[in-house]
Amino acid sequence: MFKYHSIAQYHQDLVSGATTCVDAVQYYLQQIEARRNLNAYVYIYAEEALKRAAELDTSRKAGKPSGKLHGVVIALKDVIAYKDHPLTAASKILEGFKPVFNATAVERLLAEEAIIIGATNCDEFAMGSTNENSSYGKVLNALDETRVPGGSSGGSAVAVQASQCMVSLGSDTGGSVRQPADFCGVVGLKPTYGRISRHGLIAYASSFDQIGIFANNVPDVAQVLEVIAGPDDFDSTGARQPVDAYSELTPLPAKPIRIAYFKEALESPALDPEIRDSILEFTKKLQADGHTVAPVDFEYLDFIVPAYYILTTAEASSNLSRYDGVKYGHRNVEKNISLTEFYNATRSEGFGWEVKRRIMLGTFVLSAGYYDAYFTKAQQVRKLLVEKINLIFSQFDAILLPTAPSTAFTIGEKTEDPISMYLADIFTVFSNLTGIPTISIPLFWHSNGMPYGLQIMTNQFSELYLLQLSQKWMQQFRHAG
């Protein structure tokens, strides 16, 4: 029976003949079938994946050089383009659509011989924190099927959590990789804005969106990041900085680390006391190891969620205006109606309630008379946050935060109270507003039986340091479930 622990171990087993790529794909297909009720996948490419696995096995046995991700079984969130495969953003508005090109991240995965096994479920157009806003139905948390997996990349998180793939890609606009990683007990990385090309990623809020990575361990995240990161001529916002050798993950030098945490965050009444106590205990262990851990005043905590939702919904209002039923996707078929009536009917039928809510909010904050009062003010808050983070990183190496205020909540718990759901993003949206790299690592277990993690932030383009720090702490402090 195939058993996967890491990409490195899998590659060793391939070389020794202990397993094959076909064995791996068959194993994951069995796992998907066994727990179909989790609803993690919306499309499964079984025959295609098996065919590619067989080709890779033949190539390897013939002695041909192998790619960095040779035979690694990967799932893609249903917002990332995979040529000639369905791409719907979990929305009725895009039913029947197939892209004619690969996202740059996918192109790079395939070039290094990865195997794409399927597309994972998500909140519609990546708008949500629970993965309940999908036209394909909700995703269930594999550890407790009465609870949500987090969102919007809940399907990608559960696919890794339930051993239905080795690694998965998601997208993170305000925490949509880190929060489901936290709820599902896996590793979730959001890199620096621009570190991974957005070409082929369906846009929600273009100045926030970033492709992220889920895996069971930090080295696997590092290996995938090394492959898909880097400049791209198709993405003008892509960073030009060289890509570090993330996969090498050399140990950090034995010297004190300067670590900050936001006092206001740990004192927030929204934070579960058990999560607060675990993080404070964790900081004491770091101090005992000789590191500097200090609280910093963060006076903007109450402003980050409003600023985030004003700016992202404004961008969403513009980005989603292209879905009108004229060129592709769902369209209203009534006859003898005006063009305006056609647009209205098509978009009313095609978009779900959460997407409609955010489009309306975005349109409102961009409208005459409200633009300066809302959108301009939110941009000013964003500028203050960038200045604040630069000041903090002039004095500290890393910032610690909870990933979410609570463990995974029950299905339906937040659906009638969208404000409460939005406030659940209080600890994650900060790094999207400032563009810094952030990771959630699963270090703790709650008394309710659910996992929760620690969020680590470092300065822009310091992913290597972030990954080294995460690996060190995962090895040193992770609690078994």
XYZ file of C-alpha atoms in Angstrom:
481
model
C 0.000 0.000 0.000
C 1.377 3.381 -1.016
C 1.954 5.726 1.926
C 3.076 9.276 1.335
C 5.026 11.283 3.928
C 6.939 13.843 1.861
C 8.006 14.556 -1.700
C 11.600 13.641 -0.824
C 10.589 10.268 0.617
C 8.272 9.613 -2.350
C 11.074 10.313 -4.811
C 13.372 7.947 -2.897
C 10.714 5.236 -3.109
C 10.347 5.828 -6.854
C 14.079 5.445 -7.382
C 14.262 2.296 -5.237
C 11.248 0.773 -6.944
C 9.206 0.620 -3.746
C 6.375 2.458 -5.512
C 5.474 3.957 -8.880
C 3.687 7.083 -10.061
C 0.749 4.893 -11.102
C 0.581 3.448 -7.571
C 0.490 6.976 -6.163
C -2.290 8.161 -8.463
C -4.342 5.026 -7.809
C -3.948 5.538 -4.069
C -5.205 9.115 -4.219
C -8.088 8.212 -6.508
C -9.119 5.559 -3.973
C -8.952 8.116 -1.170
C -11.072 10.553 -3.185
C -13.666 7.895 -3.905
C -13.734 6.643 -0.312
C -14.653 10.105 1.002
C -16.592 11.624 -1.861
C -19.010 13.041 0.709
C -16.387 15.618 1.739
C -17.058 17.289 -1.629
C -13.454 18.485 -1.865
C -13.279 18.020 -5.656
C -15.494 19.385 -8.393
C -13.613 17.667 -11.244
C -11.383 14.577 -11.123
C -9.056 13.771 -14.020
C -8.615 10.067 -13.274
C -7.816 8.640 -16.728
C -5.596 11.546 -17.663
C -3.672 11.383 -14.373
C -3.123 7.629 -14.697
C -1.930 8.034 -18.272
C 0.558 10.734 -17.309
C 1.746 8.639 -14.348
C 2.401 5.668 -16.635
C 4.354 7.891 -19.030
C 6.471 9.241 -16.169
C 7.163 5.719 -14.890
C 8.312 4.665 -18.360
C 10.507 7.736 -18.693
C 12.132 7.223 -15.281
C 12.784 3.537 -15.839
C 14.411 4.412 -19.155
C 16.938 6.502 -17.243
C 15.763 9.911 -18.386
C 16.355 12.835 -15.969
C 13.381 13.555 -13.704
C 11.786 16.924 -13.003
C 11.790 18.504 -9.539
C 8.154 17.473 -9.045
C 8.348 14.157 -10.898
C 5.111 12.287 -10.252
C 3.934 14.602 -7.465
C 0.123 14.474 -7.368
C -1.318 18.000 -7.158
C -4.833 19.457 -7.030
C -5.795 22.922 -8.272
C -8.387 25.232 -6.775
C -11.179 25.872 -9.265
C -9.929 29.407 -9.937
C -6.622 28.396 -11.562
C -6.605 27.801 -15.319
C -5.711 24.328 -16.622
C -5.923 24.285 -20.414
C -8.958 22.528 -21.888
C -10.300 21.604 -18.434
C -13.389 23.139 -16.794
C -12.794 26.372 -14.885
C -15.832 27.746 -13.083
C -14.747 29.489 -9.832
C -17.516 27.348 -8.276
C -20.061 29.646 -9.956
C -22.982 28.987 -12.255
C -21.988 32.068 -14.260
C -19.000 30.153 -15.702
C -20.648 26.784 -16.336
C -19.231 25.096 -19.432
C -16.165 27.345 -19.643
C -12.751 25.845 -20.470
C -9.607 28.008 -20.671
C -7.414 27.881 -23.785
C -4.167 28.294 -21.837
C -2.519 27.180 -18.613
C -1.951 29.466 -15.670
C 1.777 30.199 -15.400
C 1.911 28.291 -12.097
C 0.340 25.243 -13.780
C 2.681 25.513 -16.762
C 5.639 25.400 -14.383
C 4.218 22.443 -12.432
C 3.752 20.448 -15.620
C 7.234 21.364 -16.873
C 8.670 19.749 -13.721
C 6.536 16.609 -14.290
C 3.802 17.092 -11.702
C 0.503 15.226 -12.131
C -2.722 17.250 -11.907
C -5.399 15.010 -10.392
C -8.351 17.393 -10.292
C -9.955 20.741 -9.482
C -11.008 21.459 -5.921
C -14.156 23.075 -4.577
C -14.103 26.628 -3.234
C -16.301 29.532 -2.257
C -17.750 31.150 -5.380
C -15.151 33.475 -6.916
C -13.065 32.892 -3.764
C -15.525 34.942 -1.691
C -16.043 33.350 1.698
C -14.458 31.956 4.844
C -16.274 28.619 5.151
C -16.561 27.029 1.686
C -20.334 27.090 2.008
C -20.756 29.602 -0.869
C -20.217 27.200 -3.766
C -22.574 26.280 -6.572
C -21.334 22.679 -6.069
C -22.381 22.603 -2.417
C -20.405 22.899 0.799
C -17.136 21.144 1.640
C -16.880 19.180 4.894
C -13.952 19.150 7.296
C -12.446 15.641 7.191
C -11.717 15.664 10.956
C -15.292 16.548 11.920
C -17.889 16.521 9.164
C -20.189 18.818 11.153
C -17.625 21.611 10.826
C -16.499 23.841 7.965
C -13.021 23.446 6.453
C -12.531 27.207 6.166
C -12.474 29.159 2.957
C -12.337 30.121 0.307
C -9.804 27.367 -0.517
C -11.563 24.769 1.634
C -11.523 22.066 -1.020
C -7.776 22.415 -1.521
C -7.171 22.215 2.233
C -9.375 19.149 2.685
C -7.776 17.411 -0.309
C -4.434 17.538 1.530
C -5.971 16.905 4.953
C -7.820 13.766 3.771
C -4.857 12.371 1.770
C -6.587 12.984 -1.554
C -3.474 14.554 -3.088
C 0.109 15.305 -2.033
C 0.009 19.076 -2.460
C -2.651 21.535 -3.596
C -2.779 25.103 -4.821
C -5.254 27.646 -3.526
C -5.629 31.405 -3.714
C -5.335 33.855 -0.843
C -7.003 37.278 -1.030
C -7.499 37.837 2.689
C -6.541 34.559 4.329
C -8.134 32.003 2.020
C -5.124 29.671 2.197
C -4.006 30.234 5.786
C -7.414 30.075 7.474
C -8.477 26.721 5.922
C -4.972 25.391 6.618
C -5.561 26.359 10.253
C -9.015 24.731 10.385
C -7.768 21.531 8.718
C -4.430 21.108 10.477
C -2.140 21.459 7.445
C 0.532 23.924 6.323
C -0.665 26.893 4.242
C 1.618 29.517 2.673
C 0.726 32.880 1.173
C 3.910 34.281 -0.403
C 4.786 37.922 -1.015
C 2.423 39.655 -3.444
C 3.902 39.119 -6.912
C 6.151 36.219 -5.880
C 3.939 33.797 -7.860
C 2.443 34.945 -11.155
C -1.306 35.621 -11.163
C -1.548 34.877 -14.893
C -4.361 32.349 -15.226
C -5.806 33.024 -11.754
C -9.424 34.209 -11.853
C -9.397 37.655 -10.288
C -11.317 38.549 -7.147
C -9.315 41.601 -5.978
C -6.259 42.000 -8.170
C -4.058 43.967 -5.772
C -4.637 41.356 -3.046
C -4.870 37.976 -4.823
C -1.981 35.548 -4.531
C -1.681 31.850 -5.347
C -0.780 29.873 -2.220
C 0.301 26.327 -1.363
C -1.090 23.608 0.938
C 0.948 20.610 2.094
C 1.445 18.351 5.082
C 4.912 19.705 5.786
C 7.110 22.739 5.174
C 9.694 21.098 2.837
C 6.946 20.150 0.375
C 5.656 23.744 0.360
C 9.214 24.966 -0.216
C 9.790 22.598 -3.133
C 6.589 23.615 -4.912
C 7.236 27.319 -4.278
C 10.686 27.042 -5.825
C 9.105 25.665 -8.999
C 6.194 28.087 -9.445
C 7.720 31.338 -8.119
C 9.480 33.913 -10.250
C 8.926 36.635 -12.838
C 6.463 36.207 -15.668
C 6.067 38.304 -18.795
C 2.331 37.638 -18.688
C 1.946 39.329 -15.267
C 3.046 42.948 -15.006
C 2.658 42.831 -11.214
C 4.973 39.842 -10.929
C 8.115 40.402 -8.877
C 11.485 40.462 -10.632
C 13.488 39.359 -7.594
C 15.435 36.117 -8.118
C 13.967 32.911 -6.691
C 15.897 31.488 -3.747
C 16.696 27.792 -3.385
C 13.725 27.306 -1.089
C 13.854 23.508 -1.258
C 17.275 23.342 0.348
C 15.867 24.677 3.640
C 19.255 24.900 5.344
C 18.922 25.179 9.148
C 18.889 28.669 10.598
C 22.105 29.799 12.300
C 22.019 29.440 16.085
C 21.462 33.057 16.995
C 18.646 34.901 18.800
C 15.579 35.806 16.769
C 13.688 39.063 17.321
C 9.975 38.261 17.373
C 7.012 40.608 17.752
C 3.341 40.001 18.411
C 0.406 42.402 18.398
C -0.720 42.955 21.967
C -4.159 44.082 20.796
C -4.599 40.837 18.833
C -3.956 38.571 21.797
C -6.172 40.769 23.981
C -9.025 40.705 21.448
C -12.314 39.504 23.004
C -12.960 37.599 19.762
C -9.976 35.297 20.390
C -10.613 31.877 21.921
C -8.912 31.875 25.366
C -7.338 28.478 24.711
C -5.727 29.752 21.503
C -4.501 32.854 23.337
C -2.976 30.771 26.129
C -1.231 28.434 23.690
C 0.403 31.293 21.816
C 1.500 33.029 25.017
C 2.954 29.744 26.262
C 4.711 29.356 22.922
C 6.293 32.804 23.291
C 7.577 31.835 26.745
C 9.281 28.768 25.264
C 10.922 30.969 22.633
C 12.145 33.342 25.327
C 13.507 30.391 27.302
C 15.489 29.442 24.185
C 17.144 32.867 24.232
C 15.007 34.654 21.629
C 13.561 38.138 22.051
C 9.763 38.133 22.075
C 8.024 41.455 22.640
C 4.515 42.908 22.262
C 4.138 45.850 19.903
C 1.292 48.319 19.893
C -0.893 47.930 16.822
C -3.427 50.710 16.931
C -4.968 49.862 13.557
C -6.447 46.437 14.417
C -10.042 47.687 14.320
C -9.527 49.266 10.883
C -8.000 46.401 8.915
C -11.168 44.368 8.253
C -13.268 47.388 7.122
C -10.406 48.641 4.926
C -9.925 45.182 3.445
C -13.597 44.669 2.566
C -13.992 48.157 1.097
C -10.967 47.737 -1.172
C -11.544 44.114 -2.196
C -15.233 44.536 -2.958
C -14.442 47.641 -5.007
C -11.946 45.647 -7.073
C -14.379 42.718 -7.303
C -17.114 45.005 -8.605
C -14.832 45.921 -11.515
C -13.339 42.465 -12.076
C -16.655 40.630 -12.148
C -18.285 43.039 -14.595
C -16.847 40.928 -17.442
C -19.191 38.021 -16.663
C -22.238 39.006 -18.678
C -23.170 35.818 -20.586
C -22.249 37.209 -24.008
C -19.012 35.372 -24.855
C -18.918 32.418 -22.457
C -20.523 30.838 -19.426
C -24.140 30.930 -18.309
C -26.620 33.103 -20.195
C -30.301 33.840 -19.818
C -32.241 32.349 -22.732
C -35.367 34.502 -22.632
C -36.276 36.033 -25.974
C -37.440 39.526 -26.836
C -35.729 41.271 -23.926
C -33.453 44.283 -24.062
C -29.687 44.047 -23.609
C -29.942 45.591 -20.148
C -32.619 43.056 -19.182
C -30.431 40.259 -20.575
C -27.446 41.354 -18.462
C -29.623 41.682 -15.397
C -31.252 38.274 -15.823
C -27.989 36.475 -16.643
C -26.063 37.902 -13.705
C -28.984 37.412 -11.302
C -29.174 33.732 -12.247
C -25.425 33.144 -12.472
C -24.081 34.741 -9.290
C -24.734 33.480 -5.768
C -25.857 35.668 -2.878
C -22.440 36.298 -1.352
C -20.989 37.382 -4.695
C -23.969 39.664 -5.311
C -23.542 41.172 -1.847
C -19.882 41.991 -2.476
C -20.517 43.369 -5.969
C -23.175 45.681 -4.567
C -20.951 46.789 -1.692
C -18.059 47.441 -4.091
C -20.241 49.380 -6.485
C -21.538 51.486 -3.596
C -18.078 52.461 -2.251
C -16.985 53.447 -5.777
C -20.081 55.519 -6.499
C -20.121 59.297 -6.717
C -20.458 60.888 -3.309
C -19.056 57.868 -1.464
C -15.716 57.276 -3.213
C -13.752 59.696 -1.016
C -15.614 58.764 2.151
C -14.918 55.037 1.794
C -12.508 53.965 -0.951
C -10.022 56.824 -0.514
C -10.048 56.426 3.278
C -9.429 52.696 2.957
C -6.463 53.361 0.658
C -5.084 55.741 3.276
C -5.414 53.031 5.936
C -3.564 50.630 3.643
C -0.730 53.127 3.299
C -0.532 53.493 7.095
C -0.369 49.718 7.465
C 2.537 49.475 5.025
C 4.386 52.194 6.942
C 3.667 50.380 10.214
C 4.922 47.040 8.944
C 8.126 48.603 7.610
C 8.718 50.135 11.023
C 8.136 46.814 12.794
C 10.480 44.905 10.484
C 13.196 47.487 11.055
C 13.248 46.195 14.650
C 12.069 42.575 14.416
C 12.669 39.496 12.237
C 9.170 37.991 12.436
C 5.644 38.623 13.708
C 3.446 36.017 15.397
C -0.342 36.066 15.276
C -3.188 33.593 15.677
C -4.431 32.453 12.272
C -8.108 32.582 13.241
C -10.038 33.659 16.361
C -11.397 30.124 16.857
C -11.106 26.578 15.623
C -13.336 25.449 12.748
C -16.917 26.402 13.498
C -19.952 24.322 12.737
C -21.646 24.292 9.357
C -24.250 27.055 9.113
C -23.045 28.825 12.245
C -22.055 32.044 10.446
C -24.239 32.004 7.332
C -26.948 34.277 8.763
C -24.442 36.815 10.073
C -22.069 37.950 7.293
C -20.486 40.646 9.498
C -19.477 38.009 12.049
C -18.011 35.920 9.232
C -16.068 38.882 7.848
C -14.626 39.624 11.292
C -13.266 36.068 11.413
C -10.623 37.351 8.956
C -9.267 39.834 11.514
C -5.853 38.176 11.839
C -5.248 37.192 8.201
C -6.154 40.205 6.035
C -3.264 42.279 7.368
C -0.636 40.470 5.300
C -2.694 40.879 2.093
C -3.109 44.602 2.725
C 0.673 44.925 3.123
C 1.772 42.243 0.634
C 4.084 40.385 3.037
C 4.639 36.586 3.069
C 2.788 34.657 5.760
C 2.390 31.013 6.702
C 0.061 29.081 8.990
C 1.665 26.045 10.610
C -0.354 23.436 12.589
C 1.215 23.394 16.039
C -1.679 22.881 18.458
C -4.802 20.861 19.263
C -7.812 22.326 21.040
C -9.698 20.589 23.831
C -12.617 20.292 21.382
C -10.502 17.913 19.283
C -9.781 20.333 16.437
C -6.379 21.604 15.280
C -5.276 25.201 15.156
C -2.117 26.867 14.021
C 0.257 29.741 14.401
C 0.586 32.490 11.819
C 4.139 33.685 11.108
C 4.894 36.824 9.078
C 8.226 38.053 7.719
C 9.295 40.973 5.535
C 8.667 41.087 1.788
C 10.501 38.463 -0.298
C 11.927 36.731 2.768
C 10.130 33.449 2.039
C 13.297 31.438 2.570
C 13.686 32.774 6.110
C 9.957 32.258 6.736
C 10.176 28.629 5.611
C 13.346 27.974 7.624
C 11.727 29.416 10.739
C 8.543 27.409 10.164
C 10.458 24.171 9.675
C 12.476 24.770 12.835
C 9.366 25.381 14.946
C 7.394 22.528 13.370
C 10.184 20.126 14.303
C 10.595 21.587 17.767
C 7.078 22.363 18.947
C 4.416 20.527 16.936
C 1.957 18.652 19.158
C 0.658 15.304 17.972
C -3.095 15.050 17.593
